[in-house]
Coordinates of C-alpha atoms in Angstrom, one line a residue:
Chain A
X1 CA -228.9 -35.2 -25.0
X2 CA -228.8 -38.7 -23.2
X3 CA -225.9 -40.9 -23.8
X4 CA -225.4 -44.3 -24.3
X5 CA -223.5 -46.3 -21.8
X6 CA -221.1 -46.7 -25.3
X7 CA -220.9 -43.4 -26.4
X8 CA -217.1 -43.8 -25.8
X9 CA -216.7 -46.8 -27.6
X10 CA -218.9 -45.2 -30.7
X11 CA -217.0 -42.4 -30.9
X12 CA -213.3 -44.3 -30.4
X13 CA -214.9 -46.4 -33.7
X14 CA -215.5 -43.3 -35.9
X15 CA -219.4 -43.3 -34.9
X16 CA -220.5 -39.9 -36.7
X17 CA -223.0 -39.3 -33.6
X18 CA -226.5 -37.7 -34.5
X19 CA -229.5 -36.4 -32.5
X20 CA -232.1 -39.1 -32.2
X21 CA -235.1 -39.5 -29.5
X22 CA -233.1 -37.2 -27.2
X23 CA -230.5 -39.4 -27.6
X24 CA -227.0 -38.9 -29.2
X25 CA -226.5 -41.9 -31.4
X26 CA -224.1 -42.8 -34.2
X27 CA -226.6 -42.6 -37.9
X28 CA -223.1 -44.5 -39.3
X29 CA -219.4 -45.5 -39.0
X30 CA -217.9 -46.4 -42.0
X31 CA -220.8 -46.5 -44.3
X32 CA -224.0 -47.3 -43.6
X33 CA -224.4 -49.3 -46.8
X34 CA -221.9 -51.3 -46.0
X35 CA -223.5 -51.9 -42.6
X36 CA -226.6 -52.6 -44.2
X37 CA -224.9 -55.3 -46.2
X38 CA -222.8 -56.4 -43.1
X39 CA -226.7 -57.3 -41.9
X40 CA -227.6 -59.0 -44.6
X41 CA -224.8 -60.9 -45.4
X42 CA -222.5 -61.3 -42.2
X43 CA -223.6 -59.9 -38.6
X44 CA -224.0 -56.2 -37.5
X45 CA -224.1 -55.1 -34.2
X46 CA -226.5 -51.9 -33.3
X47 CA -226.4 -50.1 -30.0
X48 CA -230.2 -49.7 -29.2
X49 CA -229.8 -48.7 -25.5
X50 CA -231.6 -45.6 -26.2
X51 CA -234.9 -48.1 -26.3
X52 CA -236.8 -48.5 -23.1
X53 CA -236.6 -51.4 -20.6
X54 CA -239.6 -51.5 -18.1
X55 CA -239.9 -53.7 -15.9
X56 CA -243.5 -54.4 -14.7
X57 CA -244.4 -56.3 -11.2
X58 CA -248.1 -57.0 -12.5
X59 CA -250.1 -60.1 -13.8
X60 CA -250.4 -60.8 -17.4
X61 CA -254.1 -60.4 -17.1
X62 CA -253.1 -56.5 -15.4
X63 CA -250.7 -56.2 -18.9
X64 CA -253.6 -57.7 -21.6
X65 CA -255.9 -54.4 -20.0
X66 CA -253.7 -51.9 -22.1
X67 CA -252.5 -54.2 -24.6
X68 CA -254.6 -56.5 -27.9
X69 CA -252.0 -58.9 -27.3
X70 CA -252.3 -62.7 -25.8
X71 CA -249.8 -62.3 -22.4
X72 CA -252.2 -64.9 -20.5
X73 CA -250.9 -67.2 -23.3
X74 CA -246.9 -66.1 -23.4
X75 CA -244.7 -68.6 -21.4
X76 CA -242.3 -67.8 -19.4
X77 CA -238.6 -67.8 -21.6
X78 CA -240.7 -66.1 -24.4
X79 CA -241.2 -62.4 -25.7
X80 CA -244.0 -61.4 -27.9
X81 CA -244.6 -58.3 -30.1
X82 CA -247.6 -56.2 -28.9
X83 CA -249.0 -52.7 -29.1
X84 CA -250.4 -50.4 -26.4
X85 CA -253.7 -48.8 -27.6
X86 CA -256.0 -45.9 -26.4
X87 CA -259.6 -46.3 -26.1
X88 CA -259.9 -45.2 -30.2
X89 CA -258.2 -48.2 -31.0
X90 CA -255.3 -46.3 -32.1
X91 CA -251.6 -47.4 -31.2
X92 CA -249.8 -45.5 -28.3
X93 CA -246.6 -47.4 -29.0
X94 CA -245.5 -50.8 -30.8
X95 CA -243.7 -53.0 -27.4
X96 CA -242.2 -56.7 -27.2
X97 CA -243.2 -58.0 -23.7
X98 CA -240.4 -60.3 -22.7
X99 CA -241.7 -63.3 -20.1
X100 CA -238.8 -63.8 -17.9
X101 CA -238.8 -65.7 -14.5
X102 CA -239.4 -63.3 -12.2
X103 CA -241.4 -61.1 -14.0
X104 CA -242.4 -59.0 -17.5
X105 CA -240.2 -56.6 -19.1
X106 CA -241.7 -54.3 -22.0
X107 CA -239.4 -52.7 -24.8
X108 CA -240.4 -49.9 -25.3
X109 CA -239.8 -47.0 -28.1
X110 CA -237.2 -44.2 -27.0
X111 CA -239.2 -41.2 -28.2
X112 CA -242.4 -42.8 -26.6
X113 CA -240.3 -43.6 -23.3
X114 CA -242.1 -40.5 -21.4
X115 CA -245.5 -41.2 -22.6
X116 CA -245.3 -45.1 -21.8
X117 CA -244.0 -44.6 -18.5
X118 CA -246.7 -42.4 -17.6
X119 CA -249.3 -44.4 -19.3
X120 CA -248.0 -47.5 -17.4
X121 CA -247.5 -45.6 -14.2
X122 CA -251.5 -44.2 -14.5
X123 CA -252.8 -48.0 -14.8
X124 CA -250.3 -50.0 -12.6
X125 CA -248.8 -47.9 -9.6
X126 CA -245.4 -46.2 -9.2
X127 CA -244.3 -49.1 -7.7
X128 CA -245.3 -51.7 -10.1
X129 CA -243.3 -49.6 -12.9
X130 CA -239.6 -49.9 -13.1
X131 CA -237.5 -47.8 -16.0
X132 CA -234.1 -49.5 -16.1
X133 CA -232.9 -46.6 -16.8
X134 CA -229.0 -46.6 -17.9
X135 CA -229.2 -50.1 -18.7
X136 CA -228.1 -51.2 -22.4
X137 CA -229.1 -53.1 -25.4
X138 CA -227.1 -53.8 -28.3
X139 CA -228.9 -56.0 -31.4
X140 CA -226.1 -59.0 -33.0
X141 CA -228.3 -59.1 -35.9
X142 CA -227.4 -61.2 -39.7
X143 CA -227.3 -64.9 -40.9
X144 CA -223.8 -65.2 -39.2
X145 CA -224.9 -63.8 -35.7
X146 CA -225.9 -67.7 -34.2
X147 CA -222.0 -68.8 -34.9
X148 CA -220.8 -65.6 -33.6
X149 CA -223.1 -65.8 -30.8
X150 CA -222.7 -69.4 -30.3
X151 CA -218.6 -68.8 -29.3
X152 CA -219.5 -66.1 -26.5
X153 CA -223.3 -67.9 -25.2
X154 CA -223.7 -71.2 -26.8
X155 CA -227.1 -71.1 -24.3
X156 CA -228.4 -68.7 -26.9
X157 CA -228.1 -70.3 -29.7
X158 CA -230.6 -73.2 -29.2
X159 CA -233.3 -70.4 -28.7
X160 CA -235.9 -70.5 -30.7
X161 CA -237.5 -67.0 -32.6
X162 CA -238.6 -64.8 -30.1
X163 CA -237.0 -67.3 -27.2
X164 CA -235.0 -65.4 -24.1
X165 CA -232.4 -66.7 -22.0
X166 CA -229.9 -65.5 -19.6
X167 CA -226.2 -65.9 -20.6
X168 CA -223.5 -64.3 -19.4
X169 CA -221.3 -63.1 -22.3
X170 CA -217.1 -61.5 -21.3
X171 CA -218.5 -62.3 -18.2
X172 CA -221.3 -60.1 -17.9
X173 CA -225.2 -61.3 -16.8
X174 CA -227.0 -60.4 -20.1
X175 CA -230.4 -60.9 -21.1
X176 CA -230.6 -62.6 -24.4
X177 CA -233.7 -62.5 -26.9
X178 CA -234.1 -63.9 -30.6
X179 CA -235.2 -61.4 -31.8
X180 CA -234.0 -57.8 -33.6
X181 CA -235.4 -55.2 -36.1
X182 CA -233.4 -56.1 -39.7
X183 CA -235.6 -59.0 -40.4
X184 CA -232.6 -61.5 -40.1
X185 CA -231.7 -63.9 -37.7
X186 CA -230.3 -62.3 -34.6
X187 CA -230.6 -61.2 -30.7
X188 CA -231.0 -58.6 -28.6
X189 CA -228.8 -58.6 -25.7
X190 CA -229.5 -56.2 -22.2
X191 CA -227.0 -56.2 -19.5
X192 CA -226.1 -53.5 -17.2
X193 CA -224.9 -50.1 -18.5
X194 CA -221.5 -50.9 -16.8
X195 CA -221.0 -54.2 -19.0
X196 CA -221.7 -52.7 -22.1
X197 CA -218.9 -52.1 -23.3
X198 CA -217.2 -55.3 -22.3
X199 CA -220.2 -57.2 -24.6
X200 CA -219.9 -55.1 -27.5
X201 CA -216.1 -55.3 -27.9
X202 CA -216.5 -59.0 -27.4
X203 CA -218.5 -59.2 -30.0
X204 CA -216.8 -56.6 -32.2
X205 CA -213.3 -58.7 -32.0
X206 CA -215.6 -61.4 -33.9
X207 CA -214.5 -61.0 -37.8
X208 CA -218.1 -61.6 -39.3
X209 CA -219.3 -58.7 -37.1
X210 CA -219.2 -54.9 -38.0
X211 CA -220.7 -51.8 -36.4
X212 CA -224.2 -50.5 -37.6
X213 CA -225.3 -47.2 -37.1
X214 CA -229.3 -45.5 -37.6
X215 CA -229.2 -45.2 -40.8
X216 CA -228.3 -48.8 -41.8
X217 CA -231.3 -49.6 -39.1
X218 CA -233.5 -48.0 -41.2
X219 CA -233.0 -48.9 -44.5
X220 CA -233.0 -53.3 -43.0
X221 CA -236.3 -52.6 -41.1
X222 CA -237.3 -50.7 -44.3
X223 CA -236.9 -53.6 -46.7
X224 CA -237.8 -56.2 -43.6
X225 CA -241.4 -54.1 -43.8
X226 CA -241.1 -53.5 -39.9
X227 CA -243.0 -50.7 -39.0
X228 CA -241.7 -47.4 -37.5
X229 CA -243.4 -46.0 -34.8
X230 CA -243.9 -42.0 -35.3
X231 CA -243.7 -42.7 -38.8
X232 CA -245.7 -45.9 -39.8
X233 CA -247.8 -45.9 -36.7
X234 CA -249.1 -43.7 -34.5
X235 CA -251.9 -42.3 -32.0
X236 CA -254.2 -42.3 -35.0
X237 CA -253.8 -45.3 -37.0
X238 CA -255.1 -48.8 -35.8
X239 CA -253.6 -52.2 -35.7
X240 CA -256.6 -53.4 -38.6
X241 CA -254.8 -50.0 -40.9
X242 CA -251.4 -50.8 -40.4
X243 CA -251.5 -54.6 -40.9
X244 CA -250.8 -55.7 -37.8
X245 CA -254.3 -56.9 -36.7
X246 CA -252.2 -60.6 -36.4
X247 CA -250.8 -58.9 -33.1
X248 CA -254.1 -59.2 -31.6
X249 CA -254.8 -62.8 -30.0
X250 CA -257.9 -65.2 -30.9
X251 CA -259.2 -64.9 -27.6
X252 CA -258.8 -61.1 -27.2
X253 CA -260.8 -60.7 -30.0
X254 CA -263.3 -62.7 -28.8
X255 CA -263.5 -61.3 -25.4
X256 CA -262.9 -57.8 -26.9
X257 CA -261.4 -56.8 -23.3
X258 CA -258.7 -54.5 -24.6
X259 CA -258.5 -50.9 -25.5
X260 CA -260.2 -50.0 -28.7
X261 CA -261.9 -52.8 -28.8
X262 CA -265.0 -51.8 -30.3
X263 CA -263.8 -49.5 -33.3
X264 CA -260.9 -52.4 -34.0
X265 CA -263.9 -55.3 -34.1
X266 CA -265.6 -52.8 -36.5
X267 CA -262.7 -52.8 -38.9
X268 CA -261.5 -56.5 -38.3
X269 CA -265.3 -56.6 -40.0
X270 CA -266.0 -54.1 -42.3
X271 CA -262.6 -53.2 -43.6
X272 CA -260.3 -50.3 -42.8
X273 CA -260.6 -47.4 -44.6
X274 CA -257.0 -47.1 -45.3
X275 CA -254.4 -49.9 -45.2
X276 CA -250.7 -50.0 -45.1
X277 CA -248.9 -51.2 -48.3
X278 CA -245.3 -51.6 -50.0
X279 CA -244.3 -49.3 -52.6
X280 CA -242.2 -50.1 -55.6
X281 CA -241.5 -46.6 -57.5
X282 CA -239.7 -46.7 -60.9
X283 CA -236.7 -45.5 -61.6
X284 CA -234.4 -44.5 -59.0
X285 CA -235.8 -41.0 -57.2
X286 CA -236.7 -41.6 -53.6
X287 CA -239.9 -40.8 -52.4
X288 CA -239.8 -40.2 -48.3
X289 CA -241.9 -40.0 -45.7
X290 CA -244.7 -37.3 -46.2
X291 CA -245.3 -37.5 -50.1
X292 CA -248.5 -37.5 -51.5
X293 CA -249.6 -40.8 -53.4
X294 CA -252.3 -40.1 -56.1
X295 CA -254.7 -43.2 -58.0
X296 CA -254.9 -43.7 -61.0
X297 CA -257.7 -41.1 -61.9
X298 CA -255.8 -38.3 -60.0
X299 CA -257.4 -38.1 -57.3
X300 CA -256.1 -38.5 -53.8
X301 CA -254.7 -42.1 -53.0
X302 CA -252.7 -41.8 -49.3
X303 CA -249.5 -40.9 -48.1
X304 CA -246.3 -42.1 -48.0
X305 CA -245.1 -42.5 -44.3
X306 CA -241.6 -44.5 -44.5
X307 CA -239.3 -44.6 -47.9
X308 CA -235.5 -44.6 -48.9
X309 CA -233.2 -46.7 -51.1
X310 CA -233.3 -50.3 -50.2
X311 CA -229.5 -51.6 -50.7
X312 CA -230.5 -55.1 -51.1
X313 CA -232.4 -54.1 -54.2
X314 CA -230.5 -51.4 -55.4
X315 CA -233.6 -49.3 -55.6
X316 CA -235.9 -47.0 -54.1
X317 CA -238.8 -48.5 -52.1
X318 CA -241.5 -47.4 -49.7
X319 CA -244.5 -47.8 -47.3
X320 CA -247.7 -46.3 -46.9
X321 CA -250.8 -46.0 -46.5
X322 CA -253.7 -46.2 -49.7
X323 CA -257.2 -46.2 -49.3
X324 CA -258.7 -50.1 -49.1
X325 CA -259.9 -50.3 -52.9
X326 CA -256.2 -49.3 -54.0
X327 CA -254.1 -51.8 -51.2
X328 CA -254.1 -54.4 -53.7
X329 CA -250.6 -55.6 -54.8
X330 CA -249.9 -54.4 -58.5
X331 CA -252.3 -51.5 -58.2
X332 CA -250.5 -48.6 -60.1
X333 CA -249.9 -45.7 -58.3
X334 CA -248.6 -42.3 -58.7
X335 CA -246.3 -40.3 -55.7
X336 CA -245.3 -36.7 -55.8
X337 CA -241.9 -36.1 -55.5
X338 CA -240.5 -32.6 -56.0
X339 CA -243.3 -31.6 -58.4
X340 CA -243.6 -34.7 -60.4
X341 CA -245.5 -37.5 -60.2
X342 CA -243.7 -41.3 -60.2
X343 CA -245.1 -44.0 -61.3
X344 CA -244.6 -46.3 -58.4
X345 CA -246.8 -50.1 -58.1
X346 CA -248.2 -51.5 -54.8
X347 CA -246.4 -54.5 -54.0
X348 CA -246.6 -57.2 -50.7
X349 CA -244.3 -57.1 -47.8
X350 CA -242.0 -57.5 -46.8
X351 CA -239.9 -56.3 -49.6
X352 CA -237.0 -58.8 -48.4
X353 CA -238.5 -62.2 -47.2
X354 CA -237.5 -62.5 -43.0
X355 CA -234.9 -64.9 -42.6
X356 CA -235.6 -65.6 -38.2
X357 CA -234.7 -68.5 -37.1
X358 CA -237.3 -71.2 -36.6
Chain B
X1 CA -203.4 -26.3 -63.4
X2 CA -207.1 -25.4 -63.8
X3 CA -208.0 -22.9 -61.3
X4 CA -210.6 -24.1 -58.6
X5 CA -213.0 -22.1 -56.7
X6 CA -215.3 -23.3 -54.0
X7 CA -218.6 -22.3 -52.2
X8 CA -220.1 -22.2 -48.2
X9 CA -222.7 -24.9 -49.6
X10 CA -219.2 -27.1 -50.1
X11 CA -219.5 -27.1 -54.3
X12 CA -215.9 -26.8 -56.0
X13 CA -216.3 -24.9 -59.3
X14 CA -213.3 -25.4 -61.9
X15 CA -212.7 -23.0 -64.8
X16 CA -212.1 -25.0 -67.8
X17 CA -210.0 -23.8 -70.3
X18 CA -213.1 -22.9 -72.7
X19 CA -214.2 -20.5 -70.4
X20 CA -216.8 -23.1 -68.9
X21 CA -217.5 -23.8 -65.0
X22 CA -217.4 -27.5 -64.3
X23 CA -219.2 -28.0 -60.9
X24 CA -218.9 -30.7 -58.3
X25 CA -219.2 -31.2 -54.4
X26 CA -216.2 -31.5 -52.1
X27 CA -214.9 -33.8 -50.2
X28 CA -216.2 -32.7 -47.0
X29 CA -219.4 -32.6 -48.8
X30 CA -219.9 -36.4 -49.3
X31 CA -218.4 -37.1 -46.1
X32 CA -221.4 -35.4 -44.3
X33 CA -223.6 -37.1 -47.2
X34 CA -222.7 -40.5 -46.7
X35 CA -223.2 -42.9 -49.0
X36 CA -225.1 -41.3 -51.8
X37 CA -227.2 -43.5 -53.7
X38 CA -229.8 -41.0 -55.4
X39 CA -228.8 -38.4 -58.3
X40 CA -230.8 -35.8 -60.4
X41 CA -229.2 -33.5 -62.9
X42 CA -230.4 -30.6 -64.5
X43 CA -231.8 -30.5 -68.2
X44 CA -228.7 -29.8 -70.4
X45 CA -229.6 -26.2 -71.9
X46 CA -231.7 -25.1 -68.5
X47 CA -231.0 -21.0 -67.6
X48 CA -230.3 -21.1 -64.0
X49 CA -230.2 -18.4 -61.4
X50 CA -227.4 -18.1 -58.8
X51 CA -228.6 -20.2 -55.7
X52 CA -230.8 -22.0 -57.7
X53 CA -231.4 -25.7 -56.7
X54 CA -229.9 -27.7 -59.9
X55 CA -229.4 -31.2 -58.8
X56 CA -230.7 -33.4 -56.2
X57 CA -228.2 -35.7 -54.1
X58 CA -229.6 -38.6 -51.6
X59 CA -228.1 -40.2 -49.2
X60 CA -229.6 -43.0 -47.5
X61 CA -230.7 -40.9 -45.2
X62 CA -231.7 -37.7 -46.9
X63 CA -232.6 -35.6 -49.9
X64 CA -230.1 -32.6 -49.9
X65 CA -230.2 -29.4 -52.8
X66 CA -226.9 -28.7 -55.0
X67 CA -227.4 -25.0 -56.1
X68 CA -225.7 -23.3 -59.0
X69 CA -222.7 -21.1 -58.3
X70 CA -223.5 -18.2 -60.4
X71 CA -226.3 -17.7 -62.9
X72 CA -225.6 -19.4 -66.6
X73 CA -226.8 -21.8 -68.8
X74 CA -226.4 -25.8 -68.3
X75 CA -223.8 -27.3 -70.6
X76 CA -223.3 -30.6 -69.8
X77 CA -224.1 -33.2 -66.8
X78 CA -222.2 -36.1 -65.7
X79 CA -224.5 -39.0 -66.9
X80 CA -222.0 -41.3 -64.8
X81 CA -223.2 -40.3 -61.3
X82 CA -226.9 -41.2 -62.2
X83 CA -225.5 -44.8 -63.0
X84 CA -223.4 -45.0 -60.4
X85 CA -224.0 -42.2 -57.7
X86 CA -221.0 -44.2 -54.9
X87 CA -218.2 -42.2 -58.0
X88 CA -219.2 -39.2 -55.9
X89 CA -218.4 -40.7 -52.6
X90 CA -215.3 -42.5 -54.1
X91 CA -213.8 -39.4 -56.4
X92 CA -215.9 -36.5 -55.5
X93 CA -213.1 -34.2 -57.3
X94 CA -212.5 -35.5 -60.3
X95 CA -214.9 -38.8 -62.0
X96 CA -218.1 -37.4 -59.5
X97 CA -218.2 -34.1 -61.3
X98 CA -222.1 -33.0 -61.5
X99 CA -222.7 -30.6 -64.2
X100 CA -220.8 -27.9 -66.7
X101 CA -222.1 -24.6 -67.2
X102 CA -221.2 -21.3 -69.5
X103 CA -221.6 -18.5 -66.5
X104 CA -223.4 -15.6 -67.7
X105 CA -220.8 -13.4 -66.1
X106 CA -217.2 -14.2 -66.2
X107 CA -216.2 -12.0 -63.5
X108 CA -218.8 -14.1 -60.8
X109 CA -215.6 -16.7 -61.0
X110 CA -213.3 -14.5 -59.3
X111 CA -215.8 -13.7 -56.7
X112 CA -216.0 -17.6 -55.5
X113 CA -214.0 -18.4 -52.4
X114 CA -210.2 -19.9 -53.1
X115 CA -208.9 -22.7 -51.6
X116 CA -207.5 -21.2 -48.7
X117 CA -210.6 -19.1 -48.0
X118 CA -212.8 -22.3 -48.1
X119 CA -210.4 -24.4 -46.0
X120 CA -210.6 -21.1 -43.1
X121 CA -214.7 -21.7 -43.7
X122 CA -214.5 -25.6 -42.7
X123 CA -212.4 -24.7 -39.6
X124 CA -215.2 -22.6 -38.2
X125 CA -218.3 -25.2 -38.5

């Protein structure tokens, strides 16, 4: 099991560590719906060092032959959401591709780490591939995470969504995104695994700002509709399916010079098959990941791939996938959970409105 | 003082003074949970086997099985926790009860674990 560089400090804060990607990670500390609400309300502050950092000494145009995404078109001091694809059109991973100065650096998923690398390695060179391996990344992530932030890295602060900068923060070099996973205003922060610590109880001494563990991650990129890869996405589904055909640039699709190309342009025309929707069930059961959603007539609608209790609603809700004719919002639905069949509606996402800064 | 009797799925089982089982999960129980925020109960009047899955607990992370002790008929279930499932995280001995039950068997009682017998079974996970 890889650690985090603060798997000390999670564990001196009650972190009740779990198994996840390989990694050992806290899925809570107090509560994770009151970390949830922390998000939503205050700041939270998630240790996501188990995520990939890679940096890559190529050309945008070497980056936009694996990816749908317009990196041509990404200026330097911005990061942009992208997803690598194999030659089916299918998504290999979901990434943010950061611009910085001196070069790009992809995000990259922790159980997808291996695959990337290798994947990366295959099209770039050894040498053009760098896993910054033992680095960190923690997530400030809520409406009060600019005034915290703006105390420690005031630099940060006048970002724009999806804006980087370099700050240093209890006097370690970080590298600062707007950006996060929750759907709220917040920023990612990688410095080296030796800093960690120092950054996270900096930020930990603030009073708006309490630990989040998985689980509270889940449940705010559940209700943000973020998708997550392995459960959402995967080799198999395409960027049309999933909703994310925005993530593919004008002039990409034009050019159709990425991945996939073909069988994505087919879609982008004709439709997807299947497309990925919100869930509303009634009542209060949970339907997870893996249940079997059923139209109208009975017969076999999709599957549910993400679903849990959403805090901010105070009620179950879930994602999927339906086939076209049913991804309408309102459609009623039917899920199986433990033998019975809820009544559950297809609704638009996200199921709480983002809140990023402009 | 009621007698209390416990099980290796963490489940406290109190003899009432009727000769009914009331039937909760410990304290260690929601602590592993986390904060529950899903319950289903059992139909009141529902025949259950020993080991049989009766209720369903989730957590925000997971669906987890409460079984019945010992076989018997439903009695009662503790409408509170479906309104209000954080009662078993708050009080899981007393106001997050789950269900009662009439135990087919009066003698299954005795064969439960005690207290001290389920305290030695916490100190060796």
């Amino acid at each position: 099991m890889k650690l985090s560089p603060l798997d000390t400090l999670h564990r001196r804060l009650g972190g009740r560590m779990v198994g996840f990607a390989g990694w050992s990670l806290p899925v809570q500390y107090e509560g994770a719906l009151a970390e949830h609400r922390a998000a939503r309300t205050q700041a939270a502050l998630f240790d996501v060092s188990h995520m990939g950092q890679v940096t890559l000494r190529v050309t945008a145009g070497e980056i936009e032959t694996l990816v749908p995404g317009d990196i041509a078109g990404l200026a330097p001091g911005r990061q942009r959401y992208t997803l690598l694809l194999n030659e089916a059109g299918g998504i290999l991973d979901d990434v943010m591709v950061a611009h910085w100065p001196d070069g790009f650096v992809m995000i990259v998923n922790a159980a997808r780490a291996a695959a990337d690398l290798a994947h990366l390695r295959q099209a770039f060179g050894d040498a053009a591939v760098e896993h910054g391996e033992g680095r960190a990344l923690l997530a400030l992530q809520g409406p009060e995470a600019a005034a915290v932030m703006a105390r420690h890295a005031p630099a940060a602060v006048a970002l724009p969504f999806l804006g980087l900068a370099e700050v240093a923060i209890a006097g370690v070099a970080c590298r600062v995104s707007r950006s996060g996973y929750t759907g709220e205003d917040g920023f990612e922060i990688a410095c080296a695994g030796e800093g960690a610590v120092a950054v996270a109880e900096a930020l930990l001494a603030e009073p708006e700002v309490l630990p989040a563990g998985l689980a509270a991650r889940d449940t705010l990129r559940l209700e943000a509709g973020l998708c997550l890869y392995g459960n959402d996405i995967d080799e198999v589904t395409t960027p049309v399916e999933a909703g994310l055909a925005w993530t593919i640039g004008k002039r990409r699709r034009a050019a159709r010079d990425f991945p996939g190309a073909e069988p994505i342009a087919d879609q982008l025309a004709q439709g997807a098959p299947r497309c990925r929707v919100g869930l509303r069930p009634e009542g209060r059961a949970i339907a997870r990941g893996g249940a079997a959603i059923a139209a109208p007539d009975g017969s076999e609608a999709g599957i549910v791939t993400s679903g849990g209790f959403a805090p901010s609603l105070g009620g179950p809700i879930a994602m999927g996938y339906v086939r076209r004719d049913l991804a309408v919002p309102g459609t009623a639905l039917g899920i199986e959970v433990r033998g019975q069949r809820l009544p559950a509606q297809v609704v638009a996402l996200p199921f709480v409105p983002h809140r990023f800064a402009r | 003082m009621a007698e209390i009797r416990y099980t290796k799925d963490h489940e406290w089982v109190r003899l009432e003074e009727d000769g009914t089982l009331t039937i909760g999960i410990t304290d260690h129980a929601q602590e592993a949970l986390g904060d529950i925020v899903f319950v289903e109960l059992p139909a009141v009047d529902r025949e259950v086997a020993e080991g049989e899955s009766c209720a369903t607990v989730e957590s925000t992370k997971a669906a987890n099985d409460v079984f019945a002790p010992l076989a018997g008929r439903i009695a009662e279930v503790n409408e509170a926790i479906v309104e209000d499932p954080g009662l078993i995280n708050r009080d899981p001995a007393g106001e997050g009860w789950f269900w009662r039950m009439e135990p087919e068997d009066d003698a299954q009682f005795e064969q439960l674990l005690d207290e001290e017998s389920y305290e030695a079974f916490l100190e060796t996970l």
